[in-house]
Amino acid sequence: MADQKRQGAAASAIWGGRFEQGPSEIMERINASIGFDKRLYAQDIAASKAHCEMLVRQNIIGEQDGKSIIEGLDKVRAEIEDGQFEFKTALEDIHMNVEGRLAEMIGDAAGRLHTARSRNDQVATDFKLWVRDAIDELEAGLKQLQTALIAKAEEHAGTIMPGYTHLQTAQPVTLGHHLLAYVEMLGRDRGRLADCRTRLNENPLGSGALAGTSFPIDRQQTAATLGFDRPTANSLDAVSDRDFAIEFLSACAITATHLSRFAEEIVVWSSESFGFIKLSDSFSTGSSMLPQKRNPDAAELVRAKTGRVFGALIGLLTVMKGLPLAYSKDMQEDKEPVFEVADIMGLSVAAMAGMVTDMKVDTTRMRTAAMGGGSNAVDLADWLVRTLGMPFRQAHHVTGAAVKLAEQKGCRLEELSLSDLQSVHADITADALACLTLDASVASRTSFGGTAPENVKHACDEAKRRFL
């Protein structure tokens, strides 16, 4: 037991005179977060500088001490960014590592920095600042992906492909229309991130451990300095809130779902059976055994990483679900999943943008595939309604009989002769045949949000206006 316990100068520096001995080696390992929360260094130093400036302005600490603290913090940041900083596990986290190094640089004045704050409001502030930055970076990445999708949609506004339901050919659509569907999804994703950013943009700093402080601090000043809209209204809530992290993970989970759906389509489209697209060597891999293989691994990995995003969200929800107010050490488990998800999303979005820009479309294969499966059947039904005034349910039945006849003859619906169609319903005329071509079918879908090429061109312009 003796070798597991140590007299801890570092521990007393953090916890004061309450403890006589330092933590055991096991306790130190389970308690320390510096291995991952060092990513908060820039936010921690920015918040500390804002806090120091406020303390000086409120005459809580002297100007000279404040000047020494600010200059010291700048030097600490420079050391970290230059790779010269020694992160110490004994100091537990980024907050105490920064403060400890600051004390080595400027002496006792460093101890004044922690006046009127706690690590509880400090970490909440740092983490919010980090998540806010992560949102901005991810939002910019999603915008770039939308840009790539819109450009490809413009290029293929008139490229006909099969549209599916249940992965069965349903109706012909254009590739541009299909790609713009993902532009809409990503637009909602960006909206959710923007909403999350708005809600999190309240400053916890000044809430103390849980009850506020007796010092005459100016929380409006620190909020403004750090770019927050306002201070948090309740000190208990401020230090125990991780809604912003959960909401960020939730928004990322929905975004990852959209990326995964598109990744799945890329995998399917690039398969030999479909052959709709081809990815270059930049976003493909080979096989160690099969020399002919070109695998869409980038898309597959984007699809797979979605599970880790989902897991992070469920993990943090589980951590938070049973915690009484205010802060509990359980909340130290909030950062790793958020850091991991931010990394995953940044990489996945960039990979998807690269694949969209890179992929080559086989327009002939797409068009040929769109001819199958009776994709123009509804066009005949619509003609029966529009020209003969037939109720749609009856038109549906008549068209179904025509499709069955084509199957029996081993041909496509549009390959039936006029006499064949008239054997199904005597009033069908030659005009019906004209509406059964792929081009006519797609061009007729002119309703708002429809797949007609002219619609797609206009939708691309609107998408640029709305999203870019």
XYZ file of N, CA and C in Angstrom, residues 164 167 260-277 279 296 299-300 303 365:
78
model
N -36.045 5.131 -57.391
C -36.426 3.878 -56.735
C -37.350 4.118 -55.542
N -35.935 0.109 -53.370
C -34.840 -0.249 -54.266
C -35.354 -0.979 -55.507
N -24.368 8.574 -44.498
C -24.352 7.121 -44.642
C -25.291 6.661 -45.757
N -26.445 7.299 -45.853
C -27.389 6.935 -46.914
C -26.769 7.212 -48.288
N -26.125 8.365 -48.419
C -25.500 8.691 -49.692
C -24.303 7.785 -49.953
N -23.545 7.479 -48.903
C -22.419 6.561 -49.056
C -22.891 5.199 -49.547
N -24.023 4.744 -49.020
C -24.583 3.465 -49.466
C -24.928 3.523 -50.947
N -25.471 4.649 -51.394
C -25.806 4.762 -52.815
C -24.550 4.771 -53.678
N -23.503 5.411 -53.183
C -22.241 5.404 -53.926
C -21.709 3.970 -54.046
N -21.806 3.213 -52.958
C -21.366 1.814 -52.991
C -22.177 1.027 -54.022
N -23.497 1.207 -53.997
C -24.370 0.491 -54.930
C -24.127 0.950 -56.364
N -24.096 2.246 -56.572
C -23.947 2.786 -57.927
C -22.616 2.390 -58.568
N -21.586 2.268 -57.749
C -20.269 1.948 -58.298
C -20.041 0.449 -58.467
N -21.003 -0.362 -58.042
C -20.861 -1.810 -58.205
C -20.982 -2.184 -59.677
N -20.442 -3.344 -60.025
C -20.494 -3.786 -61.422
C -21.927 -3.995 -61.880
N -22.795 -4.428 -60.977
C -24.192 -4.695 -61.338
C -24.915 -3.430 -61.766
N -24.616 -2.323 -61.090
C -25.235 -1.046 -61.451
C -24.376 -0.307 -62.475
N -23.143 -0.033 -62.128
C -22.237 0.637 -63.048
C -22.620 2.063 -63.380
N -23.318 2.730 -62.469
C -23.758 4.095 -62.732
C -22.614 5.106 -62.633
N -21.692 4.866 -61.703
C -20.593 5.805 -61.491
C -19.285 5.035 -61.356
N -15.503 5.697 -59.303
C -14.625 6.504 -58.475
C -13.187 6.324 -58.941
N -14.946 0.733 -53.185
C -15.315 2.084 -52.761
C -15.151 2.258 -51.246
N -16.375 5.440 -49.217
C -17.815 5.461 -48.946
C -18.186 4.450 -47.864
N -17.579 3.282 -47.913
C -17.886 2.258 -46.912
C -17.486 2.713 -45.514
N -19.898 5.234 -44.172
C -21.089 4.499 -43.740
C -20.857 3.843 -42.386
N -25.498 3.936 -68.940
C -25.963 2.882 -68.029
C -27.164 3.360 -67.216
